[in-house]
PDB file of N, CA and C and ligand atoms in Angstrom:
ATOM      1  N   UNK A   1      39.214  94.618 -29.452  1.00 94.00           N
ATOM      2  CA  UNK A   1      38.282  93.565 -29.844  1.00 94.00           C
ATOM      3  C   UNK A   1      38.632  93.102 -31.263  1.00 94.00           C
ATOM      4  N   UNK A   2      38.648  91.809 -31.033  1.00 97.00           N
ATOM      5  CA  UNK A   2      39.257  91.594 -32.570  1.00 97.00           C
ATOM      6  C   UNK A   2      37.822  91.572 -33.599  1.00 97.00           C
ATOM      7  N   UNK A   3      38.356  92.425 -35.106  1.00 98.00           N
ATOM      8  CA  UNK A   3      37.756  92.372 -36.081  1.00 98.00           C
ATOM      9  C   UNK A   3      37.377  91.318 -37.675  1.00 98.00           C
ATOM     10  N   UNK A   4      36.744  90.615 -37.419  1.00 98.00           N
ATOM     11  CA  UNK A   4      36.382  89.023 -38.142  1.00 98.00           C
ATOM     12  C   UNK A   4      35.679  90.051 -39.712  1.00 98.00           C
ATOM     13  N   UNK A   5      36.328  89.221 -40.472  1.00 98.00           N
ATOM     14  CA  UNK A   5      36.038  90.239 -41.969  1.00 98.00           C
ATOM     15  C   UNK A   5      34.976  88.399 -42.914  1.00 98.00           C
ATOM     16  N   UNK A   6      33.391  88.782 -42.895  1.00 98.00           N
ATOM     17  CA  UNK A   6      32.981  88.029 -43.858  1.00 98.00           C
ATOM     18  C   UNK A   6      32.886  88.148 -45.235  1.00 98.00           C
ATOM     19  N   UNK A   7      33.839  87.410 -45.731  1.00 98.00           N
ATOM     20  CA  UNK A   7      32.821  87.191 -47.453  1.00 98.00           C
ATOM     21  C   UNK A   7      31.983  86.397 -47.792  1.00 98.00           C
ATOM     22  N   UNK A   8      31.150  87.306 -48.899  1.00 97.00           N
ATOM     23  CA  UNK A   8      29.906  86.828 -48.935  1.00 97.00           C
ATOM     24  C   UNK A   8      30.005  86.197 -50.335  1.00 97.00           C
ATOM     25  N   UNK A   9      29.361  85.268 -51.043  1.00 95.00           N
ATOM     26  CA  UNK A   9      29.315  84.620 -52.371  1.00 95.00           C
ATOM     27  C   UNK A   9      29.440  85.438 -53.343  1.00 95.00           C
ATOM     28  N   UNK A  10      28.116  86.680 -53.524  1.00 95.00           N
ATOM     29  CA  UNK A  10      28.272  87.614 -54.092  1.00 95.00           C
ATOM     30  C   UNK A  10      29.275  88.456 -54.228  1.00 95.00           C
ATOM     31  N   UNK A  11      30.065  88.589 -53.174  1.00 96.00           N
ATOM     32  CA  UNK A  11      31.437  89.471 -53.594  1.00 96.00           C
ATOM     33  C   UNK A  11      31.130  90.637 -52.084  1.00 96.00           C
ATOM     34  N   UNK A  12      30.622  90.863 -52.022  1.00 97.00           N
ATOM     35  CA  UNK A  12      30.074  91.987 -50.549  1.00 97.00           C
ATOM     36  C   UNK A  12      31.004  91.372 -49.494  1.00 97.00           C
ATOM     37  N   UNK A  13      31.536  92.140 -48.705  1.00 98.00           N
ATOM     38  CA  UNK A  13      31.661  92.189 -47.200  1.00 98.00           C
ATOM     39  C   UNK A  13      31.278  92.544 -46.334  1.00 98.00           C
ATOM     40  N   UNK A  14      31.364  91.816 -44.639  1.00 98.00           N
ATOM     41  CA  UNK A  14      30.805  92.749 -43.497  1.00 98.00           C
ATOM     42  C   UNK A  14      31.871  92.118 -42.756  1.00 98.00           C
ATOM     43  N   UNK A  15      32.034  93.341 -42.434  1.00 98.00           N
ATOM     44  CA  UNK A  15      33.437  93.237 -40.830  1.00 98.00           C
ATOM     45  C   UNK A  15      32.799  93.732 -39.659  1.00 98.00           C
ATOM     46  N   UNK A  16      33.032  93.007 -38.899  1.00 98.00           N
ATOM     47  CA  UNK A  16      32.487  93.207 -37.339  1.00 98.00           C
ATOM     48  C   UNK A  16      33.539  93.093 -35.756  1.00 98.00           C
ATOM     49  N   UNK A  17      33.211  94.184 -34.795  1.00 98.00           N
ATOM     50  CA  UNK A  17      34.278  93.358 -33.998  1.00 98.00           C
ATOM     51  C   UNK A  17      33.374  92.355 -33.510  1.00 98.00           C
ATOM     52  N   UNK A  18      33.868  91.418 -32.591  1.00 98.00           N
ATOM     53  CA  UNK A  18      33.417  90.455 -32.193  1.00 98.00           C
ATOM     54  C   UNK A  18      34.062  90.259 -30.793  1.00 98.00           C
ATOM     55  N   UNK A  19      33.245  89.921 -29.616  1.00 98.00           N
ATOM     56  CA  UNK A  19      34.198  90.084 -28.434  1.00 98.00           C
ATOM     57  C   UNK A  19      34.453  89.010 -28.367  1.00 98.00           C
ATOM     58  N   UNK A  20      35.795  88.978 -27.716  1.00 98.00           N
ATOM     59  CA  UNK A  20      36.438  87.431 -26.924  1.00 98.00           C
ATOM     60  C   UNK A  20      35.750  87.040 -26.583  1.00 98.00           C
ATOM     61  N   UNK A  21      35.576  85.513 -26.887  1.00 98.00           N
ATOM     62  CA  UNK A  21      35.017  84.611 -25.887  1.00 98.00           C
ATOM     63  C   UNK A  21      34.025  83.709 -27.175  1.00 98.00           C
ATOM     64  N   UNK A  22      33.025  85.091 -27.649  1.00 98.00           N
ATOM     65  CA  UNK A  22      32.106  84.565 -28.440  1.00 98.00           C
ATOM     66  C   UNK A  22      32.320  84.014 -30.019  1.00 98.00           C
ATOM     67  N   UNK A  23      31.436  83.345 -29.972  1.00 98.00           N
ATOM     68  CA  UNK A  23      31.950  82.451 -31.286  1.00 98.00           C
ATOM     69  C   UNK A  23      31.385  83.023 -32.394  1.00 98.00           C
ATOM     70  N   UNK A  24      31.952  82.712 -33.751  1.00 98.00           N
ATOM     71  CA  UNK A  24      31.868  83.419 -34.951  1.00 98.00           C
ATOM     72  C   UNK A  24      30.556  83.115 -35.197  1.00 98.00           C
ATOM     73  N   UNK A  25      29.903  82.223 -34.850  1.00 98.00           N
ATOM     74  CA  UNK A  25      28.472  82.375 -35.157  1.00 98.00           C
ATOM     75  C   UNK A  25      27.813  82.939 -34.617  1.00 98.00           C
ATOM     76  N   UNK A  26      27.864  83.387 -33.134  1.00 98.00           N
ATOM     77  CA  UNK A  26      27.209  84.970 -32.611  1.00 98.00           C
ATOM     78  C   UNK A  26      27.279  85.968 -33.193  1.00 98.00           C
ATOM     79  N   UNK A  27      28.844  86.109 -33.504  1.00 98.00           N
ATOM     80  CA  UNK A  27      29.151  87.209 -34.468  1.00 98.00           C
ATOM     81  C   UNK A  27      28.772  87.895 -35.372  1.00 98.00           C
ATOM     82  N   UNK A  28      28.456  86.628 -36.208  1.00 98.00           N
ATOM     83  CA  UNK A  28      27.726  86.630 -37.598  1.00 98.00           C
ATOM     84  C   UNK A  28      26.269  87.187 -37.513  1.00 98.00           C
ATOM     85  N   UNK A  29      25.386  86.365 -36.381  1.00 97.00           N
ATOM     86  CA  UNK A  29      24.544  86.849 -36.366  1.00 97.00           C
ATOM     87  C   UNK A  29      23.898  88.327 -36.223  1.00 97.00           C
ATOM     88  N   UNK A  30      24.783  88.828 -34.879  1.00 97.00           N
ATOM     89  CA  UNK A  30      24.587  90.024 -34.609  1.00 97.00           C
ATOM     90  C   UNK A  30      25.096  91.111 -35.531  1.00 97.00           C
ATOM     91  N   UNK A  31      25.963  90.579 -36.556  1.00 97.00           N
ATOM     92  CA  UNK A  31      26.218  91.454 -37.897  1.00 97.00           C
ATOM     93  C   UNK A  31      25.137  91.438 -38.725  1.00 97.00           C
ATOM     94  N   UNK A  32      24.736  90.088 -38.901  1.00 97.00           N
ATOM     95  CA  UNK A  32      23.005  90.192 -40.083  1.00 97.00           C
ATOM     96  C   UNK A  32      24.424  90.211 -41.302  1.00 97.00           C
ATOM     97  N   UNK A  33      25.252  88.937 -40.882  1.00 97.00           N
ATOM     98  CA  UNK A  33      25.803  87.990 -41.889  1.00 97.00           C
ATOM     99  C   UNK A  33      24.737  87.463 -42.674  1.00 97.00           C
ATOM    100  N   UNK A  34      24.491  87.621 -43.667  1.00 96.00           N
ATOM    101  CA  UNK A  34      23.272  86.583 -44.379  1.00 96.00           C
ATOM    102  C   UNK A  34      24.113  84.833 -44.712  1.00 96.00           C
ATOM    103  N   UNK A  35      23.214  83.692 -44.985  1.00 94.00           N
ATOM    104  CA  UNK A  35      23.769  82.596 -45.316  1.00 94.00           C
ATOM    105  C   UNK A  35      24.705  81.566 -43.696  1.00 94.00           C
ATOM    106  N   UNK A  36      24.750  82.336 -42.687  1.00 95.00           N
ATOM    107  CA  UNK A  36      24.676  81.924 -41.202  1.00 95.00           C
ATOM    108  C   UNK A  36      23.458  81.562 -40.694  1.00 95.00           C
ATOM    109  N   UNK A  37      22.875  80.092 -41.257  1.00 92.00           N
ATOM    110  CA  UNK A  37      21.835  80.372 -40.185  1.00 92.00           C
ATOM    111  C   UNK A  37      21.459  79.839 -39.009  1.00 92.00           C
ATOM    112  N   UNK A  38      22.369  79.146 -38.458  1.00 93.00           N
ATOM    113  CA  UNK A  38      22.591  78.770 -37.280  1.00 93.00           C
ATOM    114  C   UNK A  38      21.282  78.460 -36.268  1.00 93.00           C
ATOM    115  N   UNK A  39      21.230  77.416 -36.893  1.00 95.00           N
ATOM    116  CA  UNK A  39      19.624  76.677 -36.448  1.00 95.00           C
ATOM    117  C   UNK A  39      19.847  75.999 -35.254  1.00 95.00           C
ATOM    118  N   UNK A  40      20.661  75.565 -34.704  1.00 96.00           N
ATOM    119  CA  UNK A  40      20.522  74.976 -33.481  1.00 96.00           C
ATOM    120  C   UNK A  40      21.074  75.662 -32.409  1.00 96.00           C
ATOM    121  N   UNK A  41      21.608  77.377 -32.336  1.00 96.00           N
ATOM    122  CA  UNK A  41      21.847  77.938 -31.751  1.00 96.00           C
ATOM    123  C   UNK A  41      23.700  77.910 -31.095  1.00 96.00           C
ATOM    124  N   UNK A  42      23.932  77.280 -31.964  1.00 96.00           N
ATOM    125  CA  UNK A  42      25.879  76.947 -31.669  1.00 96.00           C
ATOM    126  C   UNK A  42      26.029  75.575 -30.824  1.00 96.00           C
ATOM    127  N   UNK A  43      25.011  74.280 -30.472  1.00 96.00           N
ATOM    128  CA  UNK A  43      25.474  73.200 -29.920  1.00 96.00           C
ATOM    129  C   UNK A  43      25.563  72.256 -30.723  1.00 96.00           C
ATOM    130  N   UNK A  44      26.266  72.806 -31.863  1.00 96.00           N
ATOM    131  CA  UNK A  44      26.837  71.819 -33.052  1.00 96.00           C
ATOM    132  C   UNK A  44      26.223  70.550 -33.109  1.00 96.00           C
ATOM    133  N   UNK A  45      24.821  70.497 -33.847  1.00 96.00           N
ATOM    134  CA  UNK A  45      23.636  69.663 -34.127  1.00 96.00           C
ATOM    135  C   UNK A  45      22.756  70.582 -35.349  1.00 96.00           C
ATOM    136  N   UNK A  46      23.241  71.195 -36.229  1.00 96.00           N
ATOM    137  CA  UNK A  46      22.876  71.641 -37.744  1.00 96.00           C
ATOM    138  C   UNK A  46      23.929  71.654 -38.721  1.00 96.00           C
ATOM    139  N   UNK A  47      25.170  72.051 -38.433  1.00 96.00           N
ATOM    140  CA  UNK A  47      25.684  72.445 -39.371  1.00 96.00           C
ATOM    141  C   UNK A  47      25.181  73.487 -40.191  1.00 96.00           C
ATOM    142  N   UNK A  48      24.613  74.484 -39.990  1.00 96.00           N
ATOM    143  CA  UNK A  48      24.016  75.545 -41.148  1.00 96.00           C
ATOM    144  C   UNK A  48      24.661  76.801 -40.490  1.00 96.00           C
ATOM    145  N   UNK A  49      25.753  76.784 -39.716  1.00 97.00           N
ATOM    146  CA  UNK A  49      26.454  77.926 -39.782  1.00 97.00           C
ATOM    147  C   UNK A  49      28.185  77.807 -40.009  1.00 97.00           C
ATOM    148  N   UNK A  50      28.285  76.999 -41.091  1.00 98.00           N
ATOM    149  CA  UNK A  50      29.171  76.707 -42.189  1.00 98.00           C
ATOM    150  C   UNK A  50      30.257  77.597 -42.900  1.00 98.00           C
ATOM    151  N   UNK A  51      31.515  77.701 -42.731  1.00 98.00           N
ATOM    152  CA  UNK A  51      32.160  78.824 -43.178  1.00 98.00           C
ATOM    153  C   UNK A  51      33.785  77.943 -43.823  1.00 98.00           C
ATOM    154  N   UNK A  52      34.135  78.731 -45.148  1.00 98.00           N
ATOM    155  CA  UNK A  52      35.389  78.272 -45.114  1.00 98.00           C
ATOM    156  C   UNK A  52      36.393  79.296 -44.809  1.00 98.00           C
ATOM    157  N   UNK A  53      37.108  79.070 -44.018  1.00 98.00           N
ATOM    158  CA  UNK A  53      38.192  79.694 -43.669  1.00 98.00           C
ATOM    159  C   UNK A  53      39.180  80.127 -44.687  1.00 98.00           C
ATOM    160  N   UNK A  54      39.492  81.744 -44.747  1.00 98.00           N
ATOM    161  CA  UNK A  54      40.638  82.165 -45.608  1.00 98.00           C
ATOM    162  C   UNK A  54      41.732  80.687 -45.414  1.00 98.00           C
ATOM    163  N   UNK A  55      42.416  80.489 -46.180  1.00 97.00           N
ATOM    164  CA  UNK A  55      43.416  79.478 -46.157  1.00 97.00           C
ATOM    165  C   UNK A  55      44.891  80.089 -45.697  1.00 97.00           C
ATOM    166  N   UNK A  56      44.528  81.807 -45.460  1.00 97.00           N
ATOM    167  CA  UNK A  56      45.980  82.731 -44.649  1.00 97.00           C
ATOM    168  C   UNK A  56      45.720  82.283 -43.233  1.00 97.00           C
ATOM    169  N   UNK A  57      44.304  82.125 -42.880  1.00 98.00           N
ATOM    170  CA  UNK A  57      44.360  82.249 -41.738  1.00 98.00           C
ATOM    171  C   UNK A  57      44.026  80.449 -40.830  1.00 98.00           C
ATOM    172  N   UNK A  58      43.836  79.217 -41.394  1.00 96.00           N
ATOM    173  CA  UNK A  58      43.614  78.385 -41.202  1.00 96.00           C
ATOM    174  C   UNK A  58      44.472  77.959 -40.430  1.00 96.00           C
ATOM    175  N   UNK A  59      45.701  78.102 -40.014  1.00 96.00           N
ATOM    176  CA  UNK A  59      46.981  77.919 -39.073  1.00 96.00           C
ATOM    177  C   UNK A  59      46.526  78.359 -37.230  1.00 96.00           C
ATOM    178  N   UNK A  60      45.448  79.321 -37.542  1.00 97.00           N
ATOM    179  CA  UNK A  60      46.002  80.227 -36.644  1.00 97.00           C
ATOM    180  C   UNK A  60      44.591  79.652 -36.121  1.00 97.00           C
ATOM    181  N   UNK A  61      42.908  79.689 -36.796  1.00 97.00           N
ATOM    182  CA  UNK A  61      41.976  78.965 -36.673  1.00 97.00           C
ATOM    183  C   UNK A  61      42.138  77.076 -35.733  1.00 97.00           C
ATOM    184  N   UNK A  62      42.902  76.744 -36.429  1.00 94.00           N
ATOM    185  CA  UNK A  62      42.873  75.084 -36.595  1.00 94.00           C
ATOM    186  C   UNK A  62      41.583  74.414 -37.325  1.00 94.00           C
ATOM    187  N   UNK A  63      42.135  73.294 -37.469  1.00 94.00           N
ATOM    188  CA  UNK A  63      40.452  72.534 -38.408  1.00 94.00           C
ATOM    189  C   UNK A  63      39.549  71.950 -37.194  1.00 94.00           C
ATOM    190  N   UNK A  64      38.902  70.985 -37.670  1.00 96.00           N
ATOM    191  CA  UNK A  64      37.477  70.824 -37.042  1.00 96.00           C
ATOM    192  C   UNK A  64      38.303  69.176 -35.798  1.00 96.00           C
ATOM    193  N   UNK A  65      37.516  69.473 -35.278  1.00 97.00           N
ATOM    194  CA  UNK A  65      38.101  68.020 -34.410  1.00 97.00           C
ATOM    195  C   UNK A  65      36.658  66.965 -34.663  1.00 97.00           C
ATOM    196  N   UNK A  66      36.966  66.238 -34.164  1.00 97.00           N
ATOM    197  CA  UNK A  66      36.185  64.821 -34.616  1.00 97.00           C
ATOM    198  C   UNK A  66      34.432  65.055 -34.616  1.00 97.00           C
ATOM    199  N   UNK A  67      34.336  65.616 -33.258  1.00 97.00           N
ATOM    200  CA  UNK A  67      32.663  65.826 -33.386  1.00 97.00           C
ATOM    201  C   UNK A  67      32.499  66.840 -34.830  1.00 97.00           C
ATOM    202  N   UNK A  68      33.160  67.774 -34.620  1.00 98.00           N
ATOM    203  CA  UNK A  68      32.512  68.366 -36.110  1.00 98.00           C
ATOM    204  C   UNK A  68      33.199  68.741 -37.084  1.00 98.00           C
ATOM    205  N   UNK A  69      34.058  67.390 -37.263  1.00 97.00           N
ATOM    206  CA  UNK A  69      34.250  67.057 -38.093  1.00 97.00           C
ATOM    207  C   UNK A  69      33.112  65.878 -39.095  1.00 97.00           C
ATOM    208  N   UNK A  70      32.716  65.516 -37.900  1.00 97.00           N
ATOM    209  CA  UNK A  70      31.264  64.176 -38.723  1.00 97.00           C
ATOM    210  C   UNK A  70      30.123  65.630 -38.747  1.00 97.00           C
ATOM    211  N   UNK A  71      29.766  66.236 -38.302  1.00 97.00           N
ATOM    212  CA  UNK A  71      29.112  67.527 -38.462  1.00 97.00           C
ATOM    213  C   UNK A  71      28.972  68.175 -40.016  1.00 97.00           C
ATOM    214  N   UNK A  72      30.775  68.294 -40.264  1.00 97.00           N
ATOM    215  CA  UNK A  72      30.685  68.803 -41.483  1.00 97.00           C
ATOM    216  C   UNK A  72      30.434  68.087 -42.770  1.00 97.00           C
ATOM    217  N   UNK A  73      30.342  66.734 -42.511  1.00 95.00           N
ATOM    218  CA  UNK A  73      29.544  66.184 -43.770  1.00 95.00           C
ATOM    219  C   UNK A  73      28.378  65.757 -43.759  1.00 95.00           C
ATOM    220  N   UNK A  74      27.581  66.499 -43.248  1.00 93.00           N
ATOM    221  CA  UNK A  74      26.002  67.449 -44.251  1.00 93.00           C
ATOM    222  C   UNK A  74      25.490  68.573 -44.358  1.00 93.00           C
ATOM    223  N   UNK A  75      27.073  69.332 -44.428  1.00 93.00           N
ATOM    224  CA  UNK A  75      26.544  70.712 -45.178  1.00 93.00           C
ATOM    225  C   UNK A  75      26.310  70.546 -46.430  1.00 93.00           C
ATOM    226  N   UNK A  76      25.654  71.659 -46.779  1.00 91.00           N
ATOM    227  CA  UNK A  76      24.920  71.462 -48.197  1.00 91.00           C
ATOM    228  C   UNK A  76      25.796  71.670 -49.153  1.00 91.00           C
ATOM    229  N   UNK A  77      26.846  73.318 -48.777  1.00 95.00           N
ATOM    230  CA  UNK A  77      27.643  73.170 -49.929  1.00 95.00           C
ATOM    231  C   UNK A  77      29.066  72.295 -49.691  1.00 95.00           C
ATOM    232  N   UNK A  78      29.432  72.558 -50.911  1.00 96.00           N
ATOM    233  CA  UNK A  78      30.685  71.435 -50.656  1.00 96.00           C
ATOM    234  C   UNK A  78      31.481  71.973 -49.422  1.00 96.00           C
ATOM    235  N   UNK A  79      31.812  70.558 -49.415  1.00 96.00           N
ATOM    236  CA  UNK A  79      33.271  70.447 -48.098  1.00 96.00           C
ATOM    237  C   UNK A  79      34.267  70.949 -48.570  1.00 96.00           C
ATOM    238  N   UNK A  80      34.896  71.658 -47.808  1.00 96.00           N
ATOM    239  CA  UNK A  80      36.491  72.237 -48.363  1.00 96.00           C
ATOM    240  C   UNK A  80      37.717  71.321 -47.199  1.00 96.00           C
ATOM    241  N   UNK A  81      38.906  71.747 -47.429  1.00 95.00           N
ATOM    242  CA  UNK A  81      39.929  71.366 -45.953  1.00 95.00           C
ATOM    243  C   UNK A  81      40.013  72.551 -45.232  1.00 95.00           C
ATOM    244  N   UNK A  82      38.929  73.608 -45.583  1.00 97.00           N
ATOM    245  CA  UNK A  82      38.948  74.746 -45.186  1.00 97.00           C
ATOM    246  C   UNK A  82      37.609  75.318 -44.317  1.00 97.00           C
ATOM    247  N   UNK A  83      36.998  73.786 -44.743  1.00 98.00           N
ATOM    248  CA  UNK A  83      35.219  74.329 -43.850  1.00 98.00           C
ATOM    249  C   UNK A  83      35.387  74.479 -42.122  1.00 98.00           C
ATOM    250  N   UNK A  84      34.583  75.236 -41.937  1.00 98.00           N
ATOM    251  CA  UNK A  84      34.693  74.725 -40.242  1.00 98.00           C
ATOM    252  C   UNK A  84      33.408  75.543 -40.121  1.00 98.00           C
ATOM    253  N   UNK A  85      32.763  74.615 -38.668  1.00 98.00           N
ATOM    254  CA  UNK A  85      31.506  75.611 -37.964  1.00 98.00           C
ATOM    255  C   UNK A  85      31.532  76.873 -37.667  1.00 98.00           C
ATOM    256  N   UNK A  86      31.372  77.638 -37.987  1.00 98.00           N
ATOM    257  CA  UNK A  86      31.530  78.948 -37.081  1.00 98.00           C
ATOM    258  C   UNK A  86      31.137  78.968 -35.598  1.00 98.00           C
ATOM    259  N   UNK A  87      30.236  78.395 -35.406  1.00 98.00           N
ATOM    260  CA  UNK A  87      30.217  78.067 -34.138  1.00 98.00           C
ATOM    261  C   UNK A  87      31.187  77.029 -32.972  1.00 98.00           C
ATOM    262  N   UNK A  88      31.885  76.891 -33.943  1.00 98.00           N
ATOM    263  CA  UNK A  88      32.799  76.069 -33.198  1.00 98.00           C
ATOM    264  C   UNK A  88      34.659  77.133 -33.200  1.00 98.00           C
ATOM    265  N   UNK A  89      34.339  77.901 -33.875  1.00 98.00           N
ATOM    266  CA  UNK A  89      35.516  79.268 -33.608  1.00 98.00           C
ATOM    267  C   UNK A  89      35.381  79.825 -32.866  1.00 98.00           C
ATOM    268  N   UNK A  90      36.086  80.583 -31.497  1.00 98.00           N
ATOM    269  CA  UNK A  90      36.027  81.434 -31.152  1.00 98.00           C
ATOM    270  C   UNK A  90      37.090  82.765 -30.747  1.00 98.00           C
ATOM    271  N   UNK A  91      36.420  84.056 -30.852  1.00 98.00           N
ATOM    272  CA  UNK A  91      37.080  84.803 -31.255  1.00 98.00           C
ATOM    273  C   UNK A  91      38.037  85.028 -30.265  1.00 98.00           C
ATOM    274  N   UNK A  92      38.971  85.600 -30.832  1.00 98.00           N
ATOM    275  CA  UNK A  92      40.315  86.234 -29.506  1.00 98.00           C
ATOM    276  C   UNK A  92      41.537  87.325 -30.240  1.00 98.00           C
ATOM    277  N   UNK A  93      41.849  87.866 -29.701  1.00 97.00           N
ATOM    278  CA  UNK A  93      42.580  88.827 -30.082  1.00 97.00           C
ATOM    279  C   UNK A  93      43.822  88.663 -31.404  1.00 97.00           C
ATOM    280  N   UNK A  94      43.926  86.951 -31.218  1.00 97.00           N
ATOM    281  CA  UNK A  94      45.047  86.035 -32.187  1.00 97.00           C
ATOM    282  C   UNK A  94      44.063  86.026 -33.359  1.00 97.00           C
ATOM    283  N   UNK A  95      42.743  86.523 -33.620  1.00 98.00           N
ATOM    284  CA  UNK A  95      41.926  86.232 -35.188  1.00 98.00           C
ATOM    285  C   UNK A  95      42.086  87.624 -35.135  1.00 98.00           C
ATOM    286  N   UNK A  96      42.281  88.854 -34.552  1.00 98.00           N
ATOM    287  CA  UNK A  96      41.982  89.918 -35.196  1.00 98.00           C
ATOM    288  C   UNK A  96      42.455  89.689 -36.751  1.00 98.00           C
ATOM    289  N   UNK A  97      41.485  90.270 -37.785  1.00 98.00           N
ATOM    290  CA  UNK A  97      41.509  90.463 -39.075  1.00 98.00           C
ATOM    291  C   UNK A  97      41.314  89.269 -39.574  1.00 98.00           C
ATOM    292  N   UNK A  98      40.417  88.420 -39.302  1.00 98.00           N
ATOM    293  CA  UNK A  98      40.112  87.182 -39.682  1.00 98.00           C
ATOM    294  C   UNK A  98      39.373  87.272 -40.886  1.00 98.00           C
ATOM    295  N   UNK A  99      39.774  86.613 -41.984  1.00 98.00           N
ATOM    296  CA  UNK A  99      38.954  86.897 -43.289  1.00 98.00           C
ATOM    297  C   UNK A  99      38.139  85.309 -43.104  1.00 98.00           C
ATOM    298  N   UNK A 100      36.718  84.915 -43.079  1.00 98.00           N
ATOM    299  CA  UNK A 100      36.156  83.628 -43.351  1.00 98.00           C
ATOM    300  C   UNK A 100      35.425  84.216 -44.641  1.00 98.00           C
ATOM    301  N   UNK A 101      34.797  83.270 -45.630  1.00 98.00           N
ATOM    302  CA  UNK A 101      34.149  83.085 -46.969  1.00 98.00           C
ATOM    303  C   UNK A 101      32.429  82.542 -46.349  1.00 98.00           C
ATOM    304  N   UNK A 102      31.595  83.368 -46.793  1.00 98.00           N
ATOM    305  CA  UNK A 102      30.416  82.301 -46.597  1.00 98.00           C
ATOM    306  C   UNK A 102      29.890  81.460 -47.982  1.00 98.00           C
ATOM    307  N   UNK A 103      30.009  80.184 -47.534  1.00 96.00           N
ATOM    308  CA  UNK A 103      28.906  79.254 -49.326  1.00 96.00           C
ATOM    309  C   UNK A 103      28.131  80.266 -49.307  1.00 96.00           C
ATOM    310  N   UNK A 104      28.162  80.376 -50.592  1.00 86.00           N
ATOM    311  CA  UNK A 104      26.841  80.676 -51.439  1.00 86.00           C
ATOM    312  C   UNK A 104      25.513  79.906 -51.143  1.00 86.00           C
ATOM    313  N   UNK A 105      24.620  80.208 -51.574  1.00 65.00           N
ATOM    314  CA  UNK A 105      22.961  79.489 -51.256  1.00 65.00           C
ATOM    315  C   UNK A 105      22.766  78.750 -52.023  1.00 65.00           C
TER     316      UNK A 105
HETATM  317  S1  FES B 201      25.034  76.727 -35.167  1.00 82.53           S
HETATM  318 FE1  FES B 201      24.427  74.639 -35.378  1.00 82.53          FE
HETATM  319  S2  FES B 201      26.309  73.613 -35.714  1.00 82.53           S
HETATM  320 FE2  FES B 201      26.897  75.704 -35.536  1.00 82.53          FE
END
């Protein structure tokens, strides 16, 4: 099961496995990721489960495609070329050791 590594603003981490299939915003949740809060339940209509992607691993991720890509401009914190939904990732054996960053609050 691949293992998804969050950073947190503060400097803290939580690594979790995460099973195939499910998306980093399940993930997150069921870790008690803080700063995920994934208000519309992953049908990409909040944007509040917001993550920037390590920039090692953004190759292997890909960026946002058009729907959320207009998604990602109204997150609160800034936009990176590195933001993406978490809910719009999903996990697979090719992210094991996935480092994502969460914004700060
Ligand atoms: S959980 Fe709402 S857009 Fe990802």
């Amino acid at each position: 099961m691949p293992t998804i590594h969050w950073k947190l603003a503060d400097g803290q981490s939580i690594s979790a496995d995460v099973m195939p299939g499910m998306n980093l915003m399940q993930g997150a949740t069921n870790a008690g990721v803080p700063g995920i809060d994934s208000e519309c339940g992953g049908c990409l209509s909040c944007a509040t489960c917001h993550v920037y992607v390590d920039e090692a691993w953004i190759e292997r991720t890909g960026t946002a495609d058009d729907n959320e890509s207009a998604m990602l401009d109204i997150v609160t914190a800034p936009r990176l070329a590195t933001s993406r939904l978490s809910c719009q990732i999903t996990a697979s054996a090719a992210l094991d050791g996935l480092v994502v960053h969460v914004p700060g609050q």
